Amino acid sequence: MKILCIETTCDETAAAVVTDELKVLGSVVSSQEKLHEKFNGVVPEIAARAHVERILPVIHETFAKSNLTLQDLDAIAVANTPGLSGSLLVGLVAAKSLCLAGNLPLIAINHLHAHVYACQLDSDQPVFPCVGLIVSGGHTHLYQYDDPINAKYLGGTIDDAAGEAFDKVASMLGLPYPGGPAISKAALNGNSKAYSFPRSFIHEPRLDFSFSGLKTAVRYAIGGPGSSDLSGIVLDEQQVADLSASFQQAVVDCLVSKSVAALQQTGLNHLCVGGGVAANRVLREQLQSRCEANNLHLHIAPLELCTDNAVMGAIAVERYKAGLFEDLDLDIKPGLVRH
Ligand code: KG4
Ligand code: ZN
């Protein structure tokens, strides 16, 4: 069985062909990073327009790489939730058109669950049932998975996503976009204890996150208490490194402690972590040591599958096997679906 998976939820236009044995026959990701970097974040209208220009070339290239045509496929899958409305629409319309042209069934992908499924793609043992931590530019959520399809929302950020906090703090520190890689690089030479930043909810049982207070604390550390305008403030390299390391450690502490709490509360012993921030080296190392200490099995998406891609859309294979197909009036659901 061969499925074409399409991913356009945010600012990557991506397609991949995967098989029921989870082999990747071809994968293409066209990143829009260059288009958005001068705005220090994704501009939805620019993202949607870029998807329109790129979607057909990306699909053609995926067919060429896989050495396949539409006639060789068994289904078309597309991420229709959650994400930016305009971006999601481009992928969905492309998928529906291919279904009509090839008389193929349509499969819906939840982008968040696909991020978690990236861990299954990297493992020859089943990683489900598990707790899934999705930590990206748009999302920071914990789900309980009985299997790849049945998920229960456990908690998540009540304001900024972790990646968004990395991006905004990077901009305050004069570091480039995307902020995650820039902050983790600057943090290499910094002292993570130089500043004591808040870790919201860390002593509470609730499985939620909040990063806006942390962001404000970094702002005040840069500009002084109550500061709102950081223009004209020049930080030296060591200050940037210390602020980066201390901020990163605060985020990592929250992510690690809530993930472990989610495992303890659910009684599960497998943790799967996906999304762009899962590429963070300090997070990966500290999750590893906490899981080892607690006899928990940790699965982190391989680096190339942390940021958005269509290969993780292989979760569609599970839906195909379960007979979960969609009508062609399937719509986008931009907001978070809590299941
Ligand atoms: O999953 P993703 O590609 O897109 C969304 O679905 O949001 O995640 C992008 C986010 C950005 O906020 C970026 O700063 C963050 O992932 N990121 C990182 C690292 N690499 C990417 N954050 C922390 N450390 C990293 N090494
Ligand atoms: Zn994502």
mmCIF file of C-alpha atoms and ligand atoms in Angstrom:
data_model
loop_
_atom_site.group_PDB
_atom_site.id
_atom_site.type_symbol
_atom_site.label_atom_id
_atom_site.label_comp_id
_atom_site.label_asym_id
_atom_site.label_seq_id
_atom_site.Cartn_x
_atom_site.Cartn_y
_atom_site.Cartn_z
ATOM 1 C CA MET A 1 0.000 0.000 0.000
ATOM 2 C CA LYS A 2 1.276 3.462 -0.912
ATOM 3 C CA ILE A 3 -0.056 6.747 0.446
ATOM 4 C CA LEU A 4 0.814 10.285 -0.629
ATOM 5 C CA CYS A 5 0.895 12.495 2.482
ATOM 6 C CA ILE A 6 0.603 16.261 2.205
ATOM 7 C CA GLU A 7 1.639 18.757 4.903
ATOM 8 C CA THR A 8 0.951 22.503 4.685
ATOM 9 C CA THR A 9 -0.187 23.385 8.205
ATOM 10 C CA CYS A 10 2.264 26.230 8.835
ATOM 11 C CA ASP A 11 5.245 27.380 6.779
ATOM 12 C CA GLU A 12 6.609 24.171 5.260
ATOM 13 C CA THR A 13 5.178 22.824 2.021
ATOM 14 C CA ALA A 14 5.826 19.102 2.153
ATOM 15 C CA ALA A 15 4.811 15.829 0.528
ATOM 16 C CA ALA A 16 5.930 12.222 0.947
ATOM 17 C CA VAL A 17 4.969 8.766 -0.267
ATOM 18 C CA VAL A 18 4.986 6.120 2.479
ATOM 19 C CA THR A 19 4.099 2.422 2.474
ATOM 20 C CA ASP A 20 2.182 0.285 4.957
ATOM 21 C CA GLU A 21 5.564 -1.024 6.128
ATOM 22 C CA LEU A 22 6.429 2.585 6.987
ATOM 23 C CA LYS A 23 9.022 2.830 4.240
ATOM 24 C CA VAL A 24 9.522 6.291 2.785
ATOM 25 C CA LEU A 25 9.616 6.132 -1.020
ATOM 26 C CA GLY A 26 10.132 9.862 -1.511
ATOM 27 C CA SER A 27 9.923 13.013 0.576
ATOM 28 C CA VAL A 28 10.191 16.715 -0.229
ATOM 29 C CA VAL A 29 10.095 19.676 2.181
ATOM 30 C CA SER A 30 10.111 23.231 0.891
ATOM 31 C CA SER A 31 10.782 25.548 3.833
ATOM 32 C CA GLN A 32 9.619 29.158 3.852
ATOM 33 C CA GLU A 33 12.044 30.192 6.602
ATOM 34 C CA LYS A 34 13.680 32.842 4.372
ATOM 35 C CA LEU A 35 10.315 34.491 3.619
ATOM 36 C CA HIS A 36 9.419 34.921 7.297
ATOM 37 C CA GLU A 37 12.757 35.603 8.987
ATOM 38 C CA LYS A 38 12.620 39.379 8.597
ATOM 39 C CA PHE A 39 9.290 39.373 10.490
ATOM 40 C CA ASN A 40 10.696 37.180 13.329
ATOM 41 C CA GLY A 41 7.724 34.850 12.928
ATOM 42 C CA VAL A 42 5.383 33.279 10.404
ATOM 43 C CA VAL A 43 3.119 35.718 8.537
ATOM 44 C CA PRO A 44 -0.038 33.701 7.716
ATOM 45 C CA GLU A 45 -0.888 35.471 4.435
ATOM 46 C CA ILE A 46 2.656 35.110 3.106
ATOM 47 C CA ALA A 47 2.667 31.437 4.139
ATOM 48 C CA ALA A 48 -0.601 30.694 2.319
ATOM 49 C CA ARG A 49 0.555 32.389 -0.884
ATOM 50 C CA ALA A 50 3.859 30.535 -0.832
ATOM 51 C CA HIS A 51 2.022 27.219 -0.391
ATOM 52 C CA VAL A 52 -0.071 28.001 -3.484
ATOM 53 C CA GLU A 53 3.101 28.532 -5.523
ATOM 54 C CA ARG A 54 4.924 25.498 -4.160
ATOM 55 C CA ILE A 55 2.379 22.736 -3.627
ATOM 56 C CA LEU A 56 2.286 21.356 -7.181
ATOM 57 C CA PRO A 57 6.079 21.459 -7.728
ATOM 58 C CA VAL A 58 6.561 19.750 -4.336
ATOM 59 C CA ILE A 59 4.065 16.987 -5.228
ATOM 60 C CA HIS A 60 5.617 16.524 -8.693
ATOM 61 C CA GLU A 61 9.072 16.269 -7.176
ATOM 62 C CA THR A 62 7.809 13.725 -4.627
ATOM 63 C CA PHE A 63 6.364 11.588 -7.450
ATOM 64 C CA ALA A 64 9.658 11.878 -9.342
ATOM 65 C CA LYS A 65 11.727 10.897 -6.287
ATOM 66 C CA SER A 66 9.437 7.926 -5.550
ATOM 67 C CA ASN A 67 9.378 6.923 -9.211
ATOM 68 C CA LEU A 68 5.570 6.725 -8.990
ATOM 69 C CA THR A 69 2.509 8.303 -10.572
ATOM 70 C CA LEU A 70 -0.966 8.981 -9.191
ATOM 71 C CA GLN A 71 -2.142 5.599 -10.545
ATOM 72 C CA ASP A 72 0.303 3.760 -8.269
ATOM 73 C CA LEU A 73 -1.221 5.166 -5.070
ATOM 74 C CA ASP A 74 -3.856 3.711 -2.727
ATOM 75 C CA ALA A 75 -4.858 6.913 -0.898
ATOM 76 C CA ILE A 76 -4.142 10.600 -0.423
ATOM 77 C CA ALA A 77 -3.639 11.909 3.123
ATOM 78 C CA VAL A 78 -3.533 15.516 4.244
ATOM 79 C CA ALA A 79 -3.057 17.353 7.535
ATOM 80 C CA ASN A 80 -6.288 19.331 7.963
ATOM 81 C CA THR A 81 -5.829 20.294 11.648
ATOM 82 C CA PRO A 82 -4.502 22.266 13.505
ATOM 83 C CA GLY A 83 -2.702 25.086 11.702
ATOM 84 C CA LEU A 84 -3.077 28.355 9.816
ATOM 85 C CA SER A 85 -6.356 28.526 7.879
ATOM 86 C CA GLY A 86 -4.940 29.672 4.549
ATOM 87 C CA SER A 87 -2.062 27.199 4.725
ATOM 88 C CA LEU A 88 -4.303 24.249 5.638
ATOM 89 C CA LEU A 89 -6.699 25.087 2.799
ATOM 90 C CA VAL A 90 -3.991 24.840 0.151
ATOM 91 C CA GLY A 91 -3.014 21.325 1.200
ATOM 92 C CA LEU A 92 -6.605 20.182 1.566
ATOM 93 C CA VAL A 93 -7.663 21.454 -1.857
ATOM 94 C CA ALA A 94 -4.622 19.816 -3.468
ATOM 95 C CA ALA A 95 -5.415 16.509 -1.710
ATOM 96 C CA LYS A 96 -9.071 16.566 -2.723
ATOM 97 C CA SER A 97 -8.161 17.346 -6.341
ATOM 98 C CA LEU A 98 -5.789 14.363 -6.436
ATOM 99 C CA CYS A 99 -8.495 12.130 -4.915
ATOM 100 C CA LEU A 100 -10.927 13.179 -7.642
ATOM 101 C CA ALA A 101 -8.364 12.825 -10.434
ATOM 102 C CA GLY A 102 -7.149 9.413 -9.271
ATOM 103 C CA ASN A 103 -10.421 8.119 -7.782
ATOM 104 C CA LEU A 104 -8.608 7.617 -4.494
ATOM 105 C CA PRO A 105 -9.802 7.711 -0.864
ATOM 106 C CA LEU A 106 -8.999 10.706 1.333
ATOM 107 C CA ILE A 107 -7.436 10.371 4.797
ATOM 108 C CA ALA A 108 -7.310 13.184 7.375
ATOM 109 C CA ILE A 109 -4.161 13.704 9.428
ATOM 110 C CA ASN A 110 -4.027 15.509 12.766
ATOM 111 C CA HIS A 111 -0.693 17.359 12.562
ATOM 112 C CA LEU A 112 -0.018 17.015 16.305
ATOM 113 C CA HIS A 113 -0.541 13.271 16.372
ATOM 114 C CA ALA A 114 1.654 13.035 13.252
ATOM 115 C CA HIS A 115 4.483 14.752 15.189
ATOM 116 C CA VAL A 116 4.206 12.015 17.835
ATOM 117 C CA TYR A 117 4.007 9.288 15.159
ATOM 118 C CA ALA A 118 7.461 10.412 13.950
ATOM 119 C CA CYS A 119 8.747 8.435 16.978
ATOM 120 C CA GLN A 120 7.154 5.240 15.653
ATOM 121 C CA LEU A 121 8.918 5.763 12.331
ATOM 122 C CA ASP A 122 12.230 5.643 14.171
ATOM 123 C CA SER A 123 11.507 2.502 16.196
ATOM 124 C CA ASP A 124 11.136 -1.158 15.249
ATOM 125 C CA GLN A 125 9.128 -1.800 18.437
ATOM 126 C CA PRO A 126 5.635 -0.366 19.041
ATOM 127 C CA VAL A 127 5.883 2.955 20.901
ATOM 128 C CA PHE A 128 2.135 3.016 21.680
ATOM 129 C CA PRO A 129 0.462 3.186 24.198
ATOM 130 C CA CYS A 130 2.349 6.275 25.329
ATOM 131 C CA VAL A 131 2.251 9.839 26.513
ATOM 132 C CA GLY A 132 3.008 12.219 23.637
ATOM 133 C CA LEU A 133 4.630 15.610 24.108
ATOM 134 C CA ILE A 134 4.252 17.857 21.073
ATOM 135 C CA VAL A 135 6.505 20.847 21.407
ATOM 136 C CA SER A 136 6.730 23.171 18.438
ATOM 137 C CA GLY A 137 6.433 26.771 17.292
ATOM 138 C CA GLY A 138 2.652 26.660 17.513
ATOM 139 C CA HIS A 139 1.971 23.965 20.108
ATOM 140 C CA THR A 140 3.037 22.601 23.477
ATOM 141 C CA HIS A 141 0.665 19.811 24.453
ATOM 142 C CA LEU A 142 0.534 16.495 26.234
ATOM 143 C CA TYR A 143 -1.723 13.678 25.027
ATOM 144 C CA GLN A 144 -2.367 10.185 26.280
ATOM 145 C CA TYR A 145 -2.373 7.667 23.406
ATOM 146 C CA ASP A 146 -4.035 4.262 23.785
ATOM 147 C CA ASP A 147 -2.890 3.675 20.205
ATOM 148 C CA PRO A 148 -1.864 5.978 17.319
ATOM 149 C CA ILE A 149 -5.489 6.917 16.604
ATOM 150 C CA ASN A 150 -7.105 7.272 20.018
ATOM 151 C CA ALA A 151 -5.715 10.216 21.925
ATOM 152 C CA LYS A 152 -6.860 12.046 25.052
ATOM 153 C CA TYR A 153 -5.807 15.640 25.740
ATOM 154 C CA LEU A 154 -3.973 15.895 29.068
ATOM 155 C CA GLY A 155 -2.881 19.517 29.071
ATOM 156 C CA GLY A 156 -0.956 22.166 27.234
ATOM 157 C CA THR A 157 0.150 25.752 27.105
ATOM 158 C CA ILE A 158 -2.309 28.372 28.214
ATOM 159 C CA ASP A 159 -0.472 31.111 26.292
ATOM 160 C CA ASP A 160 2.697 30.882 24.171
ATOM 161 C CA ALA A 161 4.042 27.653 22.731
ATOM 162 C CA ALA A 162 7.589 26.760 23.782
ATOM 163 C CA GLY A 163 8.959 27.349 20.264
ATOM 164 C CA GLU A 164 7.176 30.680 20.084
ATOM 165 C CA ALA A 165 8.859 31.667 23.370
ATOM 166 C CA PHE A 166 12.254 30.658 21.905
ATOM 167 C CA ASP A 167 11.522 32.787 18.822
ATOM 168 C CA LYS A 168 10.385 35.844 20.813
ATOM 169 C CA VAL A 169 13.217 35.682 23.342
ATOM 170 C CA ALA A 170 15.721 35.291 20.492
ATOM 171 C CA SER A 171 14.370 38.472 18.969
ATOM 172 C CA MET A 172 14.796 40.294 22.333
ATOM 173 C CA LEU A 173 18.391 39.070 22.461
ATOM 174 C CA GLY A 174 19.098 40.210 18.894
ATOM 175 C CA LEU A 175 19.450 36.612 17.689
ATOM 176 C CA PRO A 176 18.122 35.474 14.286
ATOM 177 C CA TYR A 177 14.884 33.631 13.458
ATOM 178 C CA PRO A 178 14.073 30.815 14.054
ATOM 179 C CA GLY A 179 15.046 31.435 17.657
ATOM 180 C CA GLY A 180 15.349 27.836 18.893
ATOM 181 C CA PRO A 181 18.564 26.885 17.107
ATOM 182 C CA ALA A 182 20.029 30.379 17.702
ATOM 183 C CA ILE A 183 19.337 30.308 21.458
ATOM 184 C CA SER A 184 20.624 26.763 21.896
ATOM 185 C CA LYS A 185 23.838 27.740 20.100
ATOM 186 C CA ALA A 186 24.312 30.915 22.185
ATOM 187 C CA ALA A 187 23.526 28.916 25.361
ATOM 188 C CA LEU A 188 26.524 26.637 24.784
ATOM 189 C CA ASN A 189 28.807 29.297 26.283
ATOM 190 C CA GLY A 190 26.351 30.436 28.946
ATOM 191 C CA ASN A 191 25.608 29.688 32.594
ATOM 192 C CA SER A 192 22.104 28.245 32.984
ATOM 193 C CA LYS A 193 22.036 29.370 36.633
ATOM 194 C CA ALA A 194 23.020 32.979 35.918
ATOM 195 C CA TYR A 195 19.381 34.121 36.046
ATOM 196 C CA SER A 196 16.600 32.528 38.052
ATOM 197 C CA PHE A 197 13.608 32.579 35.710
ATOM 198 C CA PRO A 198 10.087 31.351 36.609
ATOM 199 C CA ARG A 199 8.890 27.806 35.890
ATOM 200 C CA SER A 200 5.101 28.117 35.793
ATOM 201 C CA PHE A 201 2.938 25.403 37.425
ATOM 202 C CA ILE A 202 6.022 23.317 38.175
ATOM 203 C CA HIS A 203 4.865 22.509 41.714
ATOM 204 C CA GLU A 204 1.231 21.866 40.704
ATOM 205 C CA PRO A 205 -0.203 18.557 39.492
ATOM 206 C CA ARG A 206 -1.909 20.151 36.462
ATOM 207 C CA LEU A 207 -0.307 19.196 33.152
ATOM 208 C CA ASP A 208 -0.265 22.696 31.691
ATOM 209 C CA PHE A 209 2.430 25.114 30.610
ATOM 210 C CA SER A 210 2.709 28.894 30.535
ATOM 211 C CA PHE A 211 5.651 30.669 28.945
ATOM 212 C CA SER A 212 4.472 34.279 28.802
ATOM 213 C CA GLY A 213 5.666 35.073 32.360
ATOM 214 C CA LEU A 214 9.050 33.600 31.503
ATOM 215 C CA LYS A 215 9.210 35.779 28.394
ATOM 216 C CA THR A 216 8.425 38.860 30.480
ATOM 217 C CA ALA A 217 11.053 37.858 33.061
ATOM 218 C CA VAL A 218 13.671 37.715 30.289
ATOM 219 C CA ARG A 219 12.552 41.150 29.058
ATOM 220 C CA TYR A 220 12.930 42.623 32.552
ATOM 221 C CA ALA A 221 16.333 40.946 32.952
ATOM 222 C CA ILE A 222 17.456 42.666 29.744
ATOM 223 C CA GLY A 223 15.871 46.099 30.150
ATOM 224 C CA GLY A 224 15.243 46.372 33.890
ATOM 225 C CA PRO A 225 11.980 45.883 35.855
ATOM 226 C CA GLY A 226 8.877 47.061 33.982
ATOM 227 C CA SER A 227 10.726 47.689 30.728
ATOM 228 C CA SER A 228 8.767 47.371 27.503
ATOM 229 C CA ASP A 229 11.102 48.884 24.926
ATOM 230 C CA LEU A 230 14.441 47.130 24.538
ATOM 231 C CA SER A 231 15.699 49.275 21.656
ATOM 232 C CA GLY A 232 19.050 50.884 22.331
ATOM 233 C CA ILE A 233 20.062 48.204 24.861
ATOM 234 C CA VAL A 234 23.297 46.509 23.880
ATOM 235 C CA LEU A 235 24.131 43.176 25.476
ATOM 236 C CA ASP A 236 27.605 41.689 25.406
ATOM 237 C CA GLU A 237 28.197 38.157 24.178
ATOM 238 C CA GLN A 238 28.403 36.669 27.682
ATOM 239 C CA GLN A 239 25.119 38.282 28.739
ATOM 240 C CA VAL A 240 23.392 36.861 25.647
ATOM 241 C CA ALA A 241 24.890 33.445 26.390
ATOM 242 C CA ASP A 242 23.828 33.504 30.072
ATOM 243 C CA LEU A 243 20.316 34.761 29.287
ATOM 244 C CA SER A 244 19.965 32.110 26.562
ATOM 245 C CA ALA A 245 21.166 29.291 28.823
ATOM 246 C CA SER A 246 19.001 30.372 31.773
ATOM 247 C CA PHE A 247 15.897 30.792 29.587
ATOM 248 C CA GLN A 248 16.459 27.467 27.831
ATOM 249 C CA GLN A 249 16.877 25.674 31.177
ATOM 250 C CA ALA A 250 13.600 27.131 32.472
ATOM 251 C CA VAL A 251 11.725 25.857 29.387
ATOM 252 C CA VAL A 252 13.410 22.462 29.567
ATOM 253 C CA ASP A 253 12.608 22.089 33.295
ATOM 254 C CA CYS A 254 8.893 22.698 32.610
ATOM 255 C CA LEU A 255 8.772 20.299 29.643
ATOM 256 C CA VAL A 256 10.651 17.526 31.446
ATOM 257 C CA SER A 257 8.762 17.775 34.721
ATOM 258 C CA LYS A 258 5.280 17.878 33.137
ATOM 259 C CA SER A 259 6.108 14.967 30.806
ATOM 260 C CA VAL A 260 7.246 12.826 33.722
ATOM 261 C CA ALA A 261 4.176 13.902 35.723
ATOM 262 C CA ALA A 262 1.947 12.894 32.778
ATOM 263 C CA LEU A 263 3.533 9.438 32.735
ATOM 264 C CA GLN A 264 3.078 9.072 36.474
ATOM 265 C CA GLN A 265 -0.542 10.262 36.372
ATOM 266 C CA THR A 266 -1.504 7.959 33.476
ATOM 267 C CA GLY A 267 0.554 4.977 34.633
ATOM 268 C CA LEU A 268 2.127 4.719 31.173
ATOM 269 C CA ASN A 269 5.843 4.097 30.721
ATOM 270 C CA HIS A 270 6.541 5.207 27.143
ATOM 271 C CA LEU A 271 7.106 8.893 26.319
ATOM 272 C CA CYS A 272 7.151 10.084 22.698
ATOM 273 C CA VAL A 273 8.375 13.589 21.910
ATOM 274 C CA GLY A 274 8.009 15.398 18.598
ATOM 275 C CA GLY A 275 7.900 18.896 17.088
ATOM 276 C CA GLY A 276 10.537 21.486 16.254
ATOM 277 C CA VAL A 277 11.643 22.111 19.856
ATOM 278 C CA ALA A 278 12.325 18.369 20.270
ATOM 279 C CA ALA A 279 15.458 19.111 18.228
ATOM 280 C CA ASN A 280 16.849 20.948 21.256
ATOM 281 C CA ARG A 281 19.936 19.132 22.523
ATOM 282 C CA VAL A 282 19.564 20.099 26.194
ATOM 283 C CA LEU A 283 15.927 18.988 26.185
ATOM 284 C CA ARG A 284 16.869 15.664 24.591
ATOM 285 C CA GLU A 285 19.661 15.032 27.119
ATOM 286 C CA GLN A 286 17.626 15.988 30.178
ATOM 287 C CA LEU A 287 14.587 13.978 29.079
ATOM 288 C CA GLN A 288 16.921 11.023 28.594
ATOM 289 C CA SER A 289 18.434 11.237 32.070
ATOM 290 C CA ARG A 290 15.070 11.802 33.821
ATOM 291 C CA CYS A 291 13.476 8.893 31.965
ATOM 292 C CA GLU A 292 16.417 6.618 32.708
ATOM 293 C CA ALA A 293 16.260 7.532 36.397
ATOM 294 C CA ASN A 294 12.528 6.706 36.474
ATOM 295 C CA ASN A 295 12.678 3.518 34.360
ATOM 296 C CA LEU A 296 10.680 5.112 31.561
ATOM 297 C CA HIS A 297 11.112 4.461 27.837
ATOM 298 C CA LEU A 298 11.886 7.609 25.879
ATOM 299 C CA HIS A 299 11.343 7.993 22.125
ATOM 300 C CA ILE A 300 12.291 11.327 20.567
ATOM 301 C CA ALA A 301 11.620 12.001 16.901
ATOM 302 C CA PRO A 302 14.795 11.817 14.819
ATOM 303 C CA LEU A 303 16.184 15.301 14.127
ATOM 304 C CA GLU A 304 15.107 15.357 10.466
ATOM 305 C CA LEU A 305 11.510 14.545 11.522
ATOM 306 C CA CYS A 306 11.265 17.075 14.383
ATOM 307 C CA THR A 307 10.424 20.113 12.289
ATOM 308 C CA ASP A 308 7.451 19.942 9.923
ATOM 309 C CA ASN A 309 7.612 17.288 7.208
ATOM 310 C CA ALA A 310 5.199 14.978 5.409
ATOM 311 C CA VAL A 311 6.870 11.678 6.342
ATOM 312 C CA MET A 312 5.257 11.801 9.793
ATOM 313 C CA GLY A 313 1.955 11.786 7.890
ATOM 314 C CA ALA A 314 2.589 8.017 7.811
ATOM 315 C CA ILE A 315 0.115 7.985 10.697
ATOM 316 C CA ALA A 316 -2.348 7.838 7.775
ATOM 317 C CA VAL A 317 -1.361 4.184 7.332
ATOM 318 C CA GLU A 318 -2.989 3.484 10.719
ATOM 319 C CA ARG A 319 -6.173 5.235 9.640
ATOM 320 C CA TYR A 320 -6.172 3.355 6.327
ATOM 321 C CA LYS A 321 -5.881 0.034 8.185
ATOM 322 C CA ALA A 322 -8.734 1.074 10.494
ATOM 323 C CA GLY A 323 -10.898 2.043 7.489
ATOM 324 C CA LEU A 324 -11.040 5.707 8.547
ATOM 325 C CA PHE A 325 -11.636 7.606 5.303
ATOM 326 C CA GLU A 326 -13.151 11.054 4.749
ATOM 327 C CA ASP A 327 -15.805 12.451 2.432
ATOM 328 C CA LEU A 328 -14.655 15.029 -0.082
ATOM 329 C CA ASP A 329 -16.487 17.738 1.872
ATOM 330 C CA LEU A 330 -13.836 17.430 4.613
ATOM 331 C CA ASP A 331 -13.022 20.877 5.983
ATOM 332 C CA ILE A 332 -10.020 22.398 7.732
ATOM 333 C CA LYS A 333 -10.018 22.756 11.530
ATOM 334 C CA PRO A 334 -7.439 25.464 12.279
ATOM 335 C CA GLY A 335 -7.882 25.391 16.082
ATOM 336 C CA LEU A 336 -6.726 22.765 18.527
ATOM 337 C CA VAL A 337 -8.931 19.679 18.605
ATOM 338 C CA ARG A 338 -8.704 18.256 22.105
ATOM 339 C CA HIS A 339 -8.895 14.568 21.183
HETATM 340 O O1 KG4 B 1 7.412 21.866 14.444
HETATM 341 P P1 KG4 B 1 7.909 23.142 13.817
HETATM 342 O O2 KG4 B 1 8.791 23.030 12.605
HETATM 343 O O3 KG4 B 1 6.741 24.063 13.363
HETATM 344 C C1 KG4 B 1 5.540 24.180 14.018
HETATM 345 O O4 KG4 B 1 4.669 23.297 13.830
HETATM 346 O O5 KG4 B 1 5.470 25.154 14.787
HETATM 347 O O6 KG4 B 1 8.644 23.956 14.989
HETATM 348 C C2 KG4 B 1 9.295 25.181 14.760
HETATM 349 C C3 KG4 B 1 9.778 25.704 16.110
HETATM 350 C C4 KG4 B 1 10.346 27.119 16.054
HETATM 351 O O7 KG4 B 1 9.719 27.886 17.053
HETATM 352 C C5 KG4 B 1 11.838 26.933 16.369
HETATM 353 O O8 KG4 B 1 12.411 28.022 17.062
HETATM 354 C C6 KG4 B 1 11.806 25.685 17.219
HETATM 355 O O9 KG4 B 1 10.823 24.855 16.619
HETATM 356 N N1 KG4 B 1 13.098 24.991 17.213
HETATM 357 C C7 KG4 B 1 13.859 24.830 18.325
HETATM 358 C C8 KG4 B 1 15.049 24.183 17.913
HETATM 359 N N2 KG4 B 1 14.954 23.955 16.564
HETATM 360 C C9 KG4 B 1 13.744 24.448 16.161
HETATM 361 N N3 KG4 B 1 13.639 25.202 19.596
HETATM 362 C C10 KG4 B 1 14.601 24.932 20.494
HETATM 363 N N4 KG4 B 1 15.766 24.341 20.181
HETATM 364 C C11 KG4 B 1 16.042 23.940 18.923
HETATM 365 N N5 KG4 B 1 17.213 23.355 18.627
HETATM 366 ZN ZN ZN B 2 4.506 21.102 13.488
#
